[in-house]
PDB file of C-alpha atoms in Angstrom:
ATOM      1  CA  UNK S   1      17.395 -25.344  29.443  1.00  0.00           C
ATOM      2  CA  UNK S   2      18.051 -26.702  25.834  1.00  0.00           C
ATOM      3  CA  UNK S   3      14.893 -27.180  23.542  1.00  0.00           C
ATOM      4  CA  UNK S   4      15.262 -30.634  21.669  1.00  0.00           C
ATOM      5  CA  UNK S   5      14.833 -30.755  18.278  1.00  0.00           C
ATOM      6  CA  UNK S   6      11.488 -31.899  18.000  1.00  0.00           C
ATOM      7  CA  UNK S   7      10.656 -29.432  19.955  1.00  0.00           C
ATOM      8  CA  UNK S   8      12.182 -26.262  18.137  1.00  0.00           C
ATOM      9  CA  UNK S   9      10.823 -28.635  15.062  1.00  0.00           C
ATOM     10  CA  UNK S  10       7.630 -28.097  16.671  1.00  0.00           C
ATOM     11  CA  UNK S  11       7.533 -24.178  17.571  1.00  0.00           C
ATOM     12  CA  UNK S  12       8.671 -24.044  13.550  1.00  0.00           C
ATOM     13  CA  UNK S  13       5.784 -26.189  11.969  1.00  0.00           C
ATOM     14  CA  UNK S  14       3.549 -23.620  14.443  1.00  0.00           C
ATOM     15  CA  UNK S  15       4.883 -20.721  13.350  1.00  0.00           C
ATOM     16  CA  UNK S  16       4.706 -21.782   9.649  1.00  0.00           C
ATOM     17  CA  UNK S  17       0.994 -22.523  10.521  1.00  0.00           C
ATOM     18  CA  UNK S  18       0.383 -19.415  11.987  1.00  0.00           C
ATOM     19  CA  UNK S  19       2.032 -17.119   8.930  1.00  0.00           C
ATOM     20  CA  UNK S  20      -0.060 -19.028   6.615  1.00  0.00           C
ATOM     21  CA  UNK S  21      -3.065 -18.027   8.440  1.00  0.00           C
ATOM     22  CA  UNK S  22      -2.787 -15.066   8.543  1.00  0.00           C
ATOM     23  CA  UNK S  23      -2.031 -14.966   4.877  1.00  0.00           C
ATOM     24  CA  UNK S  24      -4.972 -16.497   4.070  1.00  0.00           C
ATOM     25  CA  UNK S  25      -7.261 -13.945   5.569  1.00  0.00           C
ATOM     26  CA  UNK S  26      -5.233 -11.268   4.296  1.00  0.00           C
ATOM     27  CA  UNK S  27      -6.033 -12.729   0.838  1.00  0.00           C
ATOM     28  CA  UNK S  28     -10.057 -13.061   1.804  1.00  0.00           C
ATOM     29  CA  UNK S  29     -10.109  -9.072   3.042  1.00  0.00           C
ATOM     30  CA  UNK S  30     -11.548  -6.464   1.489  1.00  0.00           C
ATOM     31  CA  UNK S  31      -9.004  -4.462  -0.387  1.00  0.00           C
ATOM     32  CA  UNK S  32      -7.879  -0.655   1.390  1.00  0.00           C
ATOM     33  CA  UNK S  33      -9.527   2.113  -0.078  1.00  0.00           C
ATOM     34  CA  UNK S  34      -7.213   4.365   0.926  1.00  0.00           C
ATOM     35  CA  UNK S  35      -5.709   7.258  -0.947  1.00  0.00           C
ATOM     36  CA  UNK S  36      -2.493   5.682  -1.694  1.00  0.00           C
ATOM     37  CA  UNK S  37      -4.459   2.660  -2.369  1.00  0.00           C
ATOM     38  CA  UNK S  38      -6.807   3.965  -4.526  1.00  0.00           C
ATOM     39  CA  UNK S  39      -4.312   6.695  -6.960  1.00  0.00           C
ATOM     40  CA  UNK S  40      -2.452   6.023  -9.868  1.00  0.00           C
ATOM     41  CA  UNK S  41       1.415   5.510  -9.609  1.00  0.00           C
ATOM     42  CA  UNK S  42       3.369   8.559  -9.045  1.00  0.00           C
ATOM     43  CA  UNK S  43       0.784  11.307  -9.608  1.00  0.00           C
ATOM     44  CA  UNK S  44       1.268  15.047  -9.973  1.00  0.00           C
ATOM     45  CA  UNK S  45       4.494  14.336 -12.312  1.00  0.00           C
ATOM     46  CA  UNK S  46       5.313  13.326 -15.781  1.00  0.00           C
ATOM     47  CA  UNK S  47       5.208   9.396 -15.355  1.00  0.00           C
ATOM     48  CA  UNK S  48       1.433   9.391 -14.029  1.00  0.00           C
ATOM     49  CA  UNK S  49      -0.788   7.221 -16.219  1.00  0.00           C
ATOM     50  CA  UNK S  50      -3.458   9.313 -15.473  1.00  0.00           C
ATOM     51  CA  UNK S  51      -3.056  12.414 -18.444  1.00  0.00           C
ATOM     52  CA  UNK S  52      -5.613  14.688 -15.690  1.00  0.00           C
ATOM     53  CA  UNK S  53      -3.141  13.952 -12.805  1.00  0.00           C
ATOM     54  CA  UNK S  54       0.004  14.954 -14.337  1.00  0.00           C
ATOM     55  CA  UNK S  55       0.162  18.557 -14.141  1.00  0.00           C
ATOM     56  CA  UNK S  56       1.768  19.690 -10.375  1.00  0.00           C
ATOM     57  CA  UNK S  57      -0.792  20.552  -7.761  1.00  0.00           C
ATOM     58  CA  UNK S  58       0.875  24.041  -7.643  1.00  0.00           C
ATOM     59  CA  UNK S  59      -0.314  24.802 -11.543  1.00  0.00           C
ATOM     60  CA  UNK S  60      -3.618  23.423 -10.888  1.00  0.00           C
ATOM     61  CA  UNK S  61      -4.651  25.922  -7.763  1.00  0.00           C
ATOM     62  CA  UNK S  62      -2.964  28.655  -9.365  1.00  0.00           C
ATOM     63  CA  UNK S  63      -5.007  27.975 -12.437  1.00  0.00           C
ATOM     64  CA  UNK S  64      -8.736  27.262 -10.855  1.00  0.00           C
ATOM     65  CA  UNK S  65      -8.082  30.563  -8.953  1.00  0.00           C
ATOM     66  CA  UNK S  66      -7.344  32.597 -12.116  1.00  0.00           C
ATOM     67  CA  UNK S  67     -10.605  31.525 -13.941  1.00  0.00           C
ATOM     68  CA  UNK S  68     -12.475  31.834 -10.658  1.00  0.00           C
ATOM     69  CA  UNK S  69     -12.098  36.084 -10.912  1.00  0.00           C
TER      70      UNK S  69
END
């Protein structure tokens, strides 16, 4: 069976209602502290922000274990 118009008019207002509600407490949420959350853009290359974090992983280890001996 066909849906009239006011009806599909209807399920869209609803819809509508319901994305802005859960917009709203998406914007009253705590922000994610996760890792990707919580790091600079792209780390561990040239275009980090960060001047500590752009140096490979690789050299870093290799580094912290040479001054450990």
């Amino acid at each position: 069976m066909r849906k009239s118009s006011k009806e599909r008019r209807g399920l869209y207002v609803q819809a509508q209602r319901i994305t802005l509600a859960e917009a709203a407490i998406a914007i009253k949420s705590k922000p994610s502290v996760t890792l990707s959350a919580t790091m600079p853009a792209y780390p561990f290359t040239s275009l980090c922000p960060d001047p500590a974090l752009r140096d490979p992983l690789v050299k870093r280890r290799k580094v912290y274990h040479e001054t450990r001996r």
